[in-house]
Amino acid sequence: MAHSPRPSAAGGRARRESPMYSTHYEVEGPADGLPMLMLHGFGCELGLMRGCMEPPIAEAGKADALLRVYVDLPGHGRSNGAPLSLASSDAMLTECLRILDDVAPGKKFAVVGQSYGGYLALGMMASVPERLAGAALICPLAVDDLAQRRVEEGRLLSADEKFLATLTEAERKSFLQNAVRADGKTWQRFRDEEAPGFASANPEFLDAVDEHFSLTRGARSLTDGLDFCEPCAIVCGRQDSMVGFRDQALLLPKLPRATFAVLDVAGHNLQFEQPALFNAIIVDWLERLEY
């Protein structure tokens, strides 16, 4: 296995290379900082995580203390040429851990996961808890069987109709699919941070992942097997029609140092529908990390 050079302390872009494929990731922060692995949701790309995490990291004054590793998961973003051999949650998890070994071999790290990325983070919390310094789960997928998820009815609670009238029909349809708060500010972040992933993801690869979606242990057994005592934050949207918030509450008995928040007027895009509350929760989590 051939690897690309480890990024410098100032950060930059890199790829994990093999004879068959490459996985794109970008780093920010000092090489001697606490590694923090950032995992986006299904069909998105690393810009989603950069957009939601860099503001609270700056607010907490932690930019010079954390080595942030933003990954385009295989089949997504600049990693959309990945082979179908990586089209499973088990392979995704393994690939992300290998990237950490490339960037910061032997070091403990924190993980932040949004939606599907939160599911992968749960897999790490269950399988390699000794390697983790903490975890933040943003609208995490906690039940991998779609029929078993307890989700909320999608509701648009706050809308700027005058602004929405300026969008094309296609833009409006895409934006409002999961929106709870729809205005100029939430549109800008949706357009800049979330929508690019839709265009760059490899649909054949995503379909193949759907066929091998469950981690080997499955989400239910992940919950049963958790014994994770490091600082955690779980943030859910009260109106999240994709993953809900009720299943995530079942994680709490296994996470004695978890903050659990359910935000009103927020759905699966809570990080930009309730940015002040989201940032405050993440800042608190960053300050609780021990490293």
CSV table of C-alpha atoms in Angstrom, one decimal:
chain,number,residue,atom,x,y,z
A,1,MET,CA,0.0,0.0,0.0
A,2,ALA,CA,1.5,3.3,-1.0
A,3,HIS,CA,0.6,6.4,1.0
A,4,SER,CA,0.7,10.1,0.1
A,5,PRO,CA,3.0,12.3,2.3
A,6,ARG,CA,1.7,13.3,5.7
A,7,PRO,CA,0.3,16.9,5.6
A,8,SER,CA,2.4,19.6,7.2
A,9,ALA,CA,1.5,21.3,10.4
A,10,ALA,CA,-0.3,24.2,8.7
A,11,GLY,CA,-2.7,21.8,7.0
A,12,GLY,CA,-3.6,21.1,3.4
A,13,ARG,CA,-5.0,18.5,1.1
A,14,ALA,CA,-3.9,14.9,0.7
A,15,ARG,CA,-5.0,11.6,-0.6
A,16,ARG,CA,-4.7,8.1,0.8
A,17,GLU,CA,-3.5,6.2,-2.3
A,18,SER,CA,-3.5,2.5,-3.3
A,19,PRO,CA,-3.0,0.9,-6.6
A,20,MET,CA,-6.8,0.7,-7.1
A,21,TYR,CA,-8.2,3.9,-5.6
A,22,SER,CA,-7.5,7.1,-3.6
A,23,THR,CA,-9.4,8.7,-0.7
A,24,HIS,CA,-9.3,12.4,-0.4
A,25,TYR,CA,-9.0,14.2,2.9
A,26,GLU,CA,-8.0,17.7,4.0
A,27,VAL,CA,-6.4,18.8,7.3
A,28,GLU,CA,-6.4,21.9,9.3
A,29,GLY,CA,-4.3,22.8,12.4
A,30,PRO,CA,-1.0,21.8,14.0
A,31,ALA,CA,0.5,18.4,13.4
A,32,ASP,CA,1.0,18.0,17.2
A,33,GLY,CA,-2.7,18.8,18.0
A,34,LEU,CA,-5.4,16.4,19.0
A,35,PRO,CA,-6.5,14.6,15.8
A,36,MET,CA,-10.2,15.1,15.2
A,37,LEU,CA,-11.8,13.0,12.4
A,38,MET,CA,-14.7,14.7,10.6
A,39,LEU,CA,-17.2,12.4,8.9
A,40,HIS,CA,-20.0,13.7,6.7
A,41,GLY,CA,-23.4,12.2,5.9
A,42,PHE,CA,-24.5,10.0,3.1
A,43,GLY,CA,-24.4,11.7,-0.3
A,44,CYS,CA,-22.5,14.7,1.1
A,45,GLU,CA,-18.9,15.8,1.1
A,46,LEU,CA,-16.3,17.2,3.5
A,47,GLY,CA,-17.5,20.8,3.0
A,48,LEU,CA,-20.5,20.0,5.1
A,49,MET,CA,-18.3,19.2,8.1
A,50,ARG,CA,-15.9,22.1,7.5
A,51,GLY,CA,-18.9,24.5,7.4
A,52,CYS,CA,-20.4,23.3,10.7
A,53,MET,CA,-17.2,22.6,12.7
A,54,GLU,CA,-14.8,25.4,11.9
A,55,PRO,CA,-17.0,28.2,13.5
A,56,PRO,CA,-17.4,26.6,16.9
A,57,ILE,CA,-13.7,25.5,16.9
A,58,ALA,CA,-12.7,29.2,16.3
A,59,GLU,CA,-15.2,30.4,18.9
A,60,ALA,CA,-13.7,28.0,21.5
A,61,GLY,CA,-10.2,29.2,20.6
A,62,LYS,CA,-9.2,25.6,19.7
A,63,ALA,CA,-7.9,26.1,16.2
A,64,ASP,CA,-4.3,25.9,17.3
A,65,ALA,CA,-4.9,22.8,19.5
A,66,LEU,CA,-6.8,20.5,17.1
A,67,LEU,CA,-5.6,18.7,14.0
A,68,ARG,CA,-8.8,18.5,12.0
A,69,VAL,CA,-9.0,15.7,9.4
A,70,TYR,CA,-11.9,16.3,7.0
A,71,VAL,CA,-12.6,13.2,4.9
A,72,ASP,CA,-14.5,12.7,1.6
A,73,LEU,CA,-15.9,9.3,2.3
A,74,PRO,CA,-15.3,6.7,-0.5
A,75,GLY,CA,-17.9,7.3,-3.3
A,76,HIS,CA,-18.3,10.9,-2.2
A,77,GLY,CA,-16.8,14.3,-3.2
A,78,ARG,CA,-13.3,13.9,-4.5
A,79,SER,CA,-13.3,10.3,-3.5
A,80,ASN,CA,-16.1,9.4,-5.9
A,81,GLY,CA,-13.9,7.1,-8.0
A,82,ALA,CA,-13.6,4.6,-5.2
A,83,PRO,CA,-14.1,0.9,-6.2
A,84,LEU,CA,-17.2,-1.0,-5.2
A,85,SER,CA,-15.0,-3.1,-2.9
A,86,LEU,CA,-15.2,-0.2,-0.5
A,87,ALA,CA,-19.0,0.1,-0.8
A,88,SER,CA,-19.9,-1.1,2.7
A,89,SER,CA,-20.1,0.6,6.1
A,90,ASP,CA,-17.4,-1.8,7.4
A,91,ALA,CA,-15.0,-0.9,4.6
A,92,MET,CA,-15.8,2.8,5.1
A,93,LEU,CA,-15.0,2.6,8.9
A,94,THR,CA,-11.8,0.7,8.2
A,95,GLU,CA,-10.7,3.2,5.6
A,96,CYS,CA,-11.3,6.2,8.0
A,97,LEU,CA,-9.2,4.5,10.7
A,98,ARG,CA,-6.4,4.0,8.2
A,99,ILE,CA,-6.4,7.6,7.3
A,100,LEU,CA,-6.0,8.5,11.0
A,101,ASP,CA,-3.0,6.1,11.1
A,102,ASP,CA,-1.5,7.9,8.1
A,103,VAL,CA,-2.0,11.4,9.6
A,104,ALA,CA,-1.3,10.7,13.3
A,105,PRO,CA,-0.1,7.2,13.8
A,106,GLY,CA,-0.6,5.8,17.3
A,107,LYS,CA,-2.4,8.9,18.7
A,108,LYS,CA,-5.7,9.1,20.4
A,109,PHE,CA,-8.3,11.1,18.5
A,110,ALA,CA,-11.8,12.6,18.7
A,111,VAL,CA,-14.5,11.9,16.1
A,112,VAL,CA,-17.3,14.1,14.8
A,113,GLY,CA,-20.0,12.5,12.7
A,114,GLN,CA,-23.1,13.9,11.0
A,115,SER,CA,-26.0,11.5,10.1
A,116,TYR,CA,-24.3,8.5,8.4
A,117,GLY,CA,-21.0,9.8,9.6
A,118,GLY,CA,-22.4,9.6,13.1
A,119,TYR,CA,-23.2,5.9,12.5
A,120,LEU,CA,-19.6,5.3,11.5
A,121,ALA,CA,-18.6,7.2,14.7
A,122,LEU,CA,-20.8,5.0,16.8
A,123,GLY,CA,-19.0,2.0,15.2
A,124,MET,CA,-15.6,3.4,16.3
A,125,MET,CA,-17.0,4.1,19.8
A,126,ALA,CA,-18.0,0.5,20.0
A,127,SER,CA,-15.0,-1.1,18.3
A,128,VAL,CA,-12.0,1.0,19.3
A,129,PRO,CA,-13.1,3.0,22.4
A,130,GLU,CA,-9.5,3.0,23.7
A,131,ARG,CA,-8.4,5.1,20.8
A,132,LEU,CA,-10.9,7.8,21.2
A,133,ALA,CA,-10.7,11.0,23.3
A,134,GLY,CA,-14.3,12.0,22.7
A,135,ALA,CA,-17.2,12.0,20.2
A,136,ALA,CA,-19.7,14.5,18.8
A,137,LEU,CA,-22.7,13.1,17.0
A,138,ILE,CA,-24.8,15.5,14.9
A,139,CYS,CA,-28.2,14.1,13.8
A,140,PRO,CA,-26.6,10.6,14.0
A,141,LEU,CA,-28.1,7.6,12.4
A,142,ALA,CA,-28.7,5.2,15.3
A,143,VAL,CA,-30.9,2.5,13.7
A,144,ASP,CA,-29.7,1.2,10.4
A,145,ASP,CA,-33.0,-0.6,9.5
A,146,LEU,CA,-35.1,2.1,7.8
A,147,ALA,CA,-38.4,0.4,8.8
A,148,GLN,CA,-37.4,0.4,12.5
A,149,ARG,CA,-36.4,4.1,12.7
A,150,ARG,CA,-38.6,6.4,14.8
A,151,VAL,CA,-38.6,9.7,12.9
A,152,GLU,CA,-40.6,12.8,13.0
A,153,GLU,CA,-43.0,14.3,10.5
A,154,GLY,CA,-41.3,16.8,8.2
A,155,ARG,CA,-42.6,20.3,9.0
A,156,LEU,CA,-41.6,23.6,7.6
A,157,LEU,CA,-42.0,25.8,10.6
A,158,SER,CA,-40.3,29.0,9.5
A,159,ALA,CA,-40.2,30.2,5.9
A,160,ASP,CA,-39.3,33.5,4.1
A,161,GLU,CA,-41.7,33.1,1.2
A,162,LYS,CA,-40.4,36.3,-0.4
A,163,PHE,CA,-36.9,34.9,-0.5
A,164,LEU,CA,-38.1,31.4,-1.6
A,165,ALA,CA,-39.8,33.0,-4.6
A,166,THR,CA,-36.4,34.1,-5.9
A,167,LEU,CA,-35.2,30.5,-6.2
A,168,THR,CA,-35.7,28.3,-9.3
A,169,GLU,CA,-38.2,25.5,-9.0
A,170,ALA,CA,-35.4,22.9,-8.8
A,171,GLU,CA,-33.5,24.9,-6.1
A,172,ARG,CA,-36.7,25.3,-4.1
A,173,LYS,CA,-37.6,21.6,-4.3
A,174,SER,CA,-34.1,20.5,-3.2
A,175,PHE,CA,-33.8,23.0,-0.4
A,176,LEU,CA,-37.2,22.3,1.1
A,177,GLN,CA,-37.0,18.6,1.0
A,178,ASN,CA,-35.7,18.4,4.6
A,179,ALA,CA,-36.0,22.1,5.6
A,180,VAL,CA,-37.6,23.2,8.9
A,181,ARG,CA,-36.3,26.8,8.6
A,182,ALA,CA,-36.0,28.2,5.1
A,183,ASP,CA,-34.7,31.7,4.5
A,184,GLY,CA,-31.7,33.4,2.9
A,185,LYS,CA,-29.2,32.4,5.5
A,186,THR,CA,-30.2,28.7,5.6
A,187,TRP,CA,-30.3,28.6,1.8
A,188,GLN,CA,-26.8,30.0,1.5
A,189,ARG,CA,-25.4,27.3,3.8
A,190,PHE,CA,-27.4,24.6,2.2
A,191,ARG,CA,-26.2,25.7,-1.2
A,192,ASP,CA,-22.5,26.1,-0.2
A,193,GLU,CA,-22.1,23.2,2.3
A,194,GLU,CA,-24.6,20.5,1.5
A,195,ALA,CA,-25.8,20.7,-2.1
A,196,PRO,CA,-22.3,20.2,-3.6
A,197,GLY,CA,-22.2,16.7,-2.3
A,198,PHE,CA,-25.4,15.7,-4.1
A,199,ALA,CA,-23.7,16.6,-7.4
A,200,SER,CA,-20.4,14.9,-6.8
A,201,ALA,CA,-21.5,11.6,-5.1
A,202,ASN,CA,-21.3,8.4,-7.2
A,203,PRO,CA,-24.8,7.0,-7.4
A,204,GLU,CA,-23.7,3.5,-8.3
A,205,PHE,CA,-21.4,3.5,-5.3
A,206,LEU,CA,-24.2,4.7,-3.0
A,207,ASP,CA,-26.6,2.1,-4.3
A,208,ALA,CA,-24.0,-0.6,-3.5
A,209,VAL,CA,-23.5,0.8,0.0
A,210,ASP,CA,-27.3,0.5,0.5
A,211,GLU,CA,-26.9,-3.3,-0.1
A,212,HIS,CA,-24.2,-3.5,2.6
A,213,PHE,CA,-25.3,-0.7,4.9
A,214,SER,CA,-25.2,-2.3,8.3
A,215,LEU,CA,-21.9,-2.5,10.2
A,216,THR,CA,-21.1,-6.0,11.1
A,217,ARG,CA,-22.5,-5.6,14.6
A,218,GLY,CA,-25.5,-3.6,13.4
A,219,ALA,CA,-26.8,-0.4,15.1
A,220,ARG,CA,-28.9,-2.2,17.7
A,221,SER,CA,-25.9,-4.3,18.8
A,222,LEU,CA,-23.7,-1.2,18.7
A,223,THR,CA,-26.0,0.4,21.2
A,224,ASP,CA,-25.9,-2.7,23.4
A,225,GLY,CA,-22.2,-3.0,23.2
A,226,LEU,CA,-21.3,0.6,23.9
A,227,ASP,CA,-19.2,1.3,27.0
A,228,PHE,CA,-17.8,4.7,26.3
A,229,CYS,CA,-16.8,7.0,29.1
A,230,GLU,CA,-15.2,9.9,27.2
A,231,PRO,CA,-16.9,13.3,26.7
A,232,CYS,CA,-19.7,13.2,24.1
A,233,ALA,CA,-22.2,15.5,22.6
A,234,ILE,CA,-25.3,14.3,20.8
A,235,VAL,CA,-27.3,17.0,19.0
A,236,CYS,CA,-30.7,16.1,17.3
A,237,GLY,CA,-33.4,18.1,15.6
A,238,ARG,CA,-36.9,17.9,17.1
A,239,GLN,CA,-38.4,17.9,13.6
A,240,ASP,CA,-35.8,15.6,12.0
A,241,SER,CA,-37.7,13.4,9.5
A,242,MET,CA,-34.6,11.5,8.4
A,243,VAL,CA,-33.3,10.0,11.7
A,244,GLY,CA,-35.4,11.5,14.4
A,245,PHE,CA,-34.3,11.9,18.0
A,246,ARG,CA,-35.9,9.1,20.0
A,247,ASP,CA,-33.6,6.3,19.0
A,248,GLN,CA,-30.6,8.4,19.8
A,249,ALA,CA,-31.8,8.8,23.4
A,250,LEU,CA,-31.4,5.1,23.9
A,251,LEU,CA,-27.6,5.7,23.7
A,252,LEU,CA,-27.5,7.7,26.9
A,253,PRO,CA,-27.2,4.9,29.5
A,254,LYS,CA,-24.1,3.8,27.7
A,255,LEU,CA,-22.5,7.3,27.6
A,256,PRO,CA,-22.1,8.6,31.1
A,257,ARG,CA,-20.4,11.8,29.9
A,258,ALA,CA,-22.8,12.7,27.1
A,259,THR,CA,-24.6,16.0,26.6
A,260,PHE,CA,-27.9,15.2,24.8
A,261,ALA,CA,-29.8,18.1,23.1
A,262,VAL,CA,-32.9,18.1,21.0
A,263,LEU,CA,-33.4,21.5,19.2
A,264,ASP,CA,-36.8,22.8,18.3
A,265,VAL,CA,-37.3,24.4,14.8
A,266,ALA,CA,-34.5,22.2,13.5
A,267,GLY,CA,-34.4,19.1,11.4
A,268,HIS,CA,-31.6,17.1,9.7
A,269,ASN,CA,-29.8,20.4,8.9
A,270,LEU,CA,-29.8,21.7,12.5
A,271,GLN,CA,-26.3,23.0,12.3
A,272,PHE,CA,-27.5,25.9,10.1
A,273,GLU,CA,-31.1,26.0,11.2
A,274,GLN,CA,-30.1,26.6,14.8
A,275,PRO,CA,-26.4,27.7,14.5
A,276,ALA,CA,-26.1,29.6,17.8
A,277,LEU,CA,-27.4,26.6,19.9
A,278,PHE,CA,-25.4,24.1,17.8
A,279,ASN,CA,-22.2,26.1,18.2
A,280,ALA,CA,-22.7,26.5,22.0
A,281,ILE,CA,-23.1,22.7,22.4
A,282,ILE,CA,-20.0,22.0,20.3
A,283,VAL,CA,-18.0,24.6,22.1
A,284,ASP,CA,-18.9,23.0,25.5
A,285,TRP,CA,-17.9,19.6,24.2
A,286,LEU,CA,-14.6,20.9,22.9
A,287,GLU,CA,-13.9,22.4,26.3
A,288,ARG,CA,-14.7,19.1,28.0
A,289,LEU,CA,-12.2,17.1,25.9
A,290,GLU,CA,-9.1,15.9,27.8
A,291,TYR,CA,-5.8,15.8,25.9
